[in-house]
Short mmCIF file of C-alpha atoms in Angstrom, two decimals:
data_model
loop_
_atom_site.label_atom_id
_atom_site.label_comp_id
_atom_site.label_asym_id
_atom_site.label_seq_id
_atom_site.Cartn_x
_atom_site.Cartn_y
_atom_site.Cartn_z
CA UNK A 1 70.30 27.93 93.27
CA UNK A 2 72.59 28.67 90.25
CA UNK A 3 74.75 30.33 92.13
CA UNK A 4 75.32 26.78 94.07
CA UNK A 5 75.70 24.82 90.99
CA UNK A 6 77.95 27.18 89.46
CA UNK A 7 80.01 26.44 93.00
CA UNK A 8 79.58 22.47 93.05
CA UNK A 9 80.57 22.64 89.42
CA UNK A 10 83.79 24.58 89.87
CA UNK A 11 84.73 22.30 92.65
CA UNK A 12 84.16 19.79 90.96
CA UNK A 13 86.03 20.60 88.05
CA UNK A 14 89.26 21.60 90.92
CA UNK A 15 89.21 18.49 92.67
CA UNK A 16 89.69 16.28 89.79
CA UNK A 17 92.46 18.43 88.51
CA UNK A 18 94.51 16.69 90.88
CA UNK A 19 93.56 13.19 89.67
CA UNK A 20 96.27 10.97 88.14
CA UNK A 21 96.98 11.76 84.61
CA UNK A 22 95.03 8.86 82.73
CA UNK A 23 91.89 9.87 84.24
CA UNK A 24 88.95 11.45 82.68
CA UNK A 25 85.68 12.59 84.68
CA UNK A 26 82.75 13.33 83.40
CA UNK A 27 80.11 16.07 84.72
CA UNK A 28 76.82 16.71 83.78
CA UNK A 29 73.88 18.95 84.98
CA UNK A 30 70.90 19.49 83.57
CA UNK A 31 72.06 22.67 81.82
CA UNK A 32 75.83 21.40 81.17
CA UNK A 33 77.90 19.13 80.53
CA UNK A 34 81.47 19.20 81.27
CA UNK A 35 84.34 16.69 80.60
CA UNK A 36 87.34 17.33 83.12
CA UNK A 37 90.50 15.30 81.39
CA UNK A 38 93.31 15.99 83.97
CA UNK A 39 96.68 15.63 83.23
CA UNK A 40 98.16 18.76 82.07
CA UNK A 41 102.19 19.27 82.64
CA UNK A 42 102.70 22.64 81.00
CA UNK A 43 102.19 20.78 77.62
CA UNK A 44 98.82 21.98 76.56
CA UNK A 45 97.56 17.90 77.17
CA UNK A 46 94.39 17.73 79.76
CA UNK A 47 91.98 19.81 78.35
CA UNK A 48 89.20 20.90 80.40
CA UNK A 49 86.42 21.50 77.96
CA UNK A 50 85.44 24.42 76.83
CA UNK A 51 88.74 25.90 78.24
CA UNK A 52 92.49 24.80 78.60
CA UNK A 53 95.37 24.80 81.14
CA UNK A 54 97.46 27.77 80.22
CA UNK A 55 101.06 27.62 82.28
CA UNK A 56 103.56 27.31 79.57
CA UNK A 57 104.27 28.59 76.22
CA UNK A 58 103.35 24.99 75.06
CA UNK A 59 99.79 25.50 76.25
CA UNK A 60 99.52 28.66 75.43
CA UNK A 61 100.06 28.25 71.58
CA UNK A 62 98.08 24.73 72.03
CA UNK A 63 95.14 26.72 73.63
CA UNK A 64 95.25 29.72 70.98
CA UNK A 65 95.61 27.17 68.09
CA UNK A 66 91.97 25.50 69.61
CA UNK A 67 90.14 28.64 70.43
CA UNK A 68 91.16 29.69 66.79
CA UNK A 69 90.56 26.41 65.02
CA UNK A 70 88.11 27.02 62.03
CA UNK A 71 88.06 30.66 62.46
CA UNK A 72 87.65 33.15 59.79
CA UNK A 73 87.54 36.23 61.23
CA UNK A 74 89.78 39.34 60.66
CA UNK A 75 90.14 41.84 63.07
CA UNK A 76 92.32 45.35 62.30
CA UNK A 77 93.85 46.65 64.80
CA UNK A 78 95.71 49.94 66.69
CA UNK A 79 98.23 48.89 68.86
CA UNK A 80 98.90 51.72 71.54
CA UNK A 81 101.73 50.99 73.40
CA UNK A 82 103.68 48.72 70.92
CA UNK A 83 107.31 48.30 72.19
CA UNK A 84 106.13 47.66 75.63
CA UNK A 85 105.03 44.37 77.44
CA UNK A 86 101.41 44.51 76.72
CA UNK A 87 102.05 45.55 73.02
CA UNK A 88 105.03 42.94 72.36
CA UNK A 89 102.68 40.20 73.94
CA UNK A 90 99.72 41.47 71.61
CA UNK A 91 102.21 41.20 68.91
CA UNK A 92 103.44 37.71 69.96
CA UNK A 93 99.06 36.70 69.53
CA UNK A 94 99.01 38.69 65.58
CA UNK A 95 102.26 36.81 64.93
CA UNK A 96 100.78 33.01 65.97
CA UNK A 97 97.38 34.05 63.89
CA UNK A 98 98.33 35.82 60.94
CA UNK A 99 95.24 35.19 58.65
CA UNK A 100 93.31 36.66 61.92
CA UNK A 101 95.13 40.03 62.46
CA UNK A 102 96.07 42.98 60.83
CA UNK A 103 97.78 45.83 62.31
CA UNK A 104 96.70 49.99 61.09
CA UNK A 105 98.43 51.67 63.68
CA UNK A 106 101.02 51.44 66.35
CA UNK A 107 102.13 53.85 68.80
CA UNK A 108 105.40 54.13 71.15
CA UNK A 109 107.28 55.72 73.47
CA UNK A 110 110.88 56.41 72.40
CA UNK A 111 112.09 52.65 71.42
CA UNK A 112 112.70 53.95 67.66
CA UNK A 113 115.01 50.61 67.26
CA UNK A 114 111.91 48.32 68.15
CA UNK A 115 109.44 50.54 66.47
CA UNK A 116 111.14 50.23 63.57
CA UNK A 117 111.21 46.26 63.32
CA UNK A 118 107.61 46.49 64.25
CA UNK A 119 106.83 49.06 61.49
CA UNK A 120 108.71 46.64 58.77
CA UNK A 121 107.01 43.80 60.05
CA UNK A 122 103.60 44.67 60.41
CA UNK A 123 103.48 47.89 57.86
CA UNK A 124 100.85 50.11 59.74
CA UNK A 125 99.70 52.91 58.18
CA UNK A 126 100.02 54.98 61.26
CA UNK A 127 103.82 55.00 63.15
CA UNK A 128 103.49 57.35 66.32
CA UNK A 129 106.42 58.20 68.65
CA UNK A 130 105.50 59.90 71.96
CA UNK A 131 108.76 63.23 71.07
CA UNK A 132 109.61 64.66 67.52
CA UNK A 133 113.29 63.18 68.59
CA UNK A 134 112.04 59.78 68.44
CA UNK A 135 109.47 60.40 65.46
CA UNK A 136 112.49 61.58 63.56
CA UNK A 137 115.13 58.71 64.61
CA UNK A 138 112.04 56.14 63.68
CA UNK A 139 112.41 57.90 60.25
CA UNK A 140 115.85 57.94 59.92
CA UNK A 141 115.93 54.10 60.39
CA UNK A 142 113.31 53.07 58.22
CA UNK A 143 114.97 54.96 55.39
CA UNK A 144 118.15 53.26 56.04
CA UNK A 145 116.42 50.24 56.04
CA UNK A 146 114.67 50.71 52.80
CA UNK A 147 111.72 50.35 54.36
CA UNK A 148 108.92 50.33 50.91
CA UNK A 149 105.82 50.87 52.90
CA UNK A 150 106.54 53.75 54.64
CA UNK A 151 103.73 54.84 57.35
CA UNK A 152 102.67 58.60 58.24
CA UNK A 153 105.31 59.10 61.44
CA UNK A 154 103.55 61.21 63.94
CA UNK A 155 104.28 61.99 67.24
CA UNK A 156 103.17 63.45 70.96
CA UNK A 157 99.23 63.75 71.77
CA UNK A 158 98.24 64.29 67.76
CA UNK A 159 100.13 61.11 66.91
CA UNK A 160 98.50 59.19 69.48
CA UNK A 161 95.45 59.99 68.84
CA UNK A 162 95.07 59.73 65.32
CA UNK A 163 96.76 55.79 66.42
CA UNK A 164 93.61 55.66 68.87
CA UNK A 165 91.19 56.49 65.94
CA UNK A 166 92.24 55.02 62.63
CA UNK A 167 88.92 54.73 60.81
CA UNK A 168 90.15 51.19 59.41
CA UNK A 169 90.91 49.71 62.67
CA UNK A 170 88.07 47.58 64.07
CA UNK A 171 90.02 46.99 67.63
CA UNK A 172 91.97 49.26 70.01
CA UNK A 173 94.73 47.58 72.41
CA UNK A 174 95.77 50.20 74.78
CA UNK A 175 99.25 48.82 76.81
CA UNK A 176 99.57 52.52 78.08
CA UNK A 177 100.31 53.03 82.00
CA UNK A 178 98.06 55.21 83.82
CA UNK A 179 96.44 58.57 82.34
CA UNK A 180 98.36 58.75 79.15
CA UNK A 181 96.59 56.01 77.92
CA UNK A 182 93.23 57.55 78.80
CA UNK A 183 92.62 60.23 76.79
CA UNK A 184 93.31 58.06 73.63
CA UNK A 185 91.12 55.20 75.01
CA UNK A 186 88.40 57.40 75.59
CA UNK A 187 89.17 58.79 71.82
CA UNK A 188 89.06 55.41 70.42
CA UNK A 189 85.61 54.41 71.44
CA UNK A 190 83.90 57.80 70.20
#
């Protein structure tokens, strides 16, 4: 039986999604209520409540702004992955919340130019590179640019996983393909 309501209601919800703009439908059950307001055009406008259209960038800051609206939490975090898609997309989330994120660690691959606007941006404590080469170009840069909060620069499996287990970090985002990103996944939750 809840199974079928959960289906009516999610039909429900899909067919008025194609309603003119202007139009507002209102759903209730005797557990929910839901108020479908169709009309979104990648603008973040035609909310369906508790959740939100998501297909542009508009709607995407519009629907992260809501969700976040009156929050006061802080989570720290250990970014594994940083210079990649997953960890410049996590970035993109710390950089629209500020008061919401902090960032203890980051770890990369050999992008020592990105690392190093990361590192002066978001001043982790922990910089890892995945080779000593990279470790040491990451260092190299971050002295030329005068960088004043200078993390420990680690690198290869020890630098990853002391990224993975920073005792100040609260959350671990792993953007790591396949099994190198295990081990220091499985690290991070012990």
């Amino acid at each position: 039986m809840k199974l079928s309501l959960a289906v009516s209601m999610v039909i429900a919800g899909s067919a008025t999604a194609f309603m003119p703009a202007s139009t507002t439908t209102p759903y209730s059950s005797s557990t929910t209520a839901v108020n479908v307001v169709s009309g979104s055009k990648g603008t973040g406008e035609g909310w369906i409540a508790p959740s939100a259209p998501v297909n542009s960038e508009a709607s995407l800051r519009l629907t992260l702004e809501k969700s976040l609206e009156g929050a006061t939490f802080q989570k720290r975090l250990s970014l594994l992955g940083s210079t990649g898609s997953i960890g410049t997309q996590t970035l993109e989330i710390v950089d629209a919340c500020p008061d919401n994120f902090v960032v203890d660690a980051l770890s990369a691959g050999t992008n020592a130019k990105l690392m190093t606007e990361q590192v002066l941006k978001y001043k982790p404590k922990i910089a890892s590179m995945s080779t000593p080469q990279a470790a040491a170009e990451l260092k190299e840069r971050l002295i030329a640019a005068n960088c004043q909060e200078m993390p420990e620069i680690l690198f290869g499996d020890e630098g990853i996983l002391a990224a993975s287990t920073i005792a100040s970090a609260d959350t671990v985002v792993t953007g790591i393909v396949g099994a190198a990103g295990l081990k220091p996944t499985i690290e991070a939750g012990t």
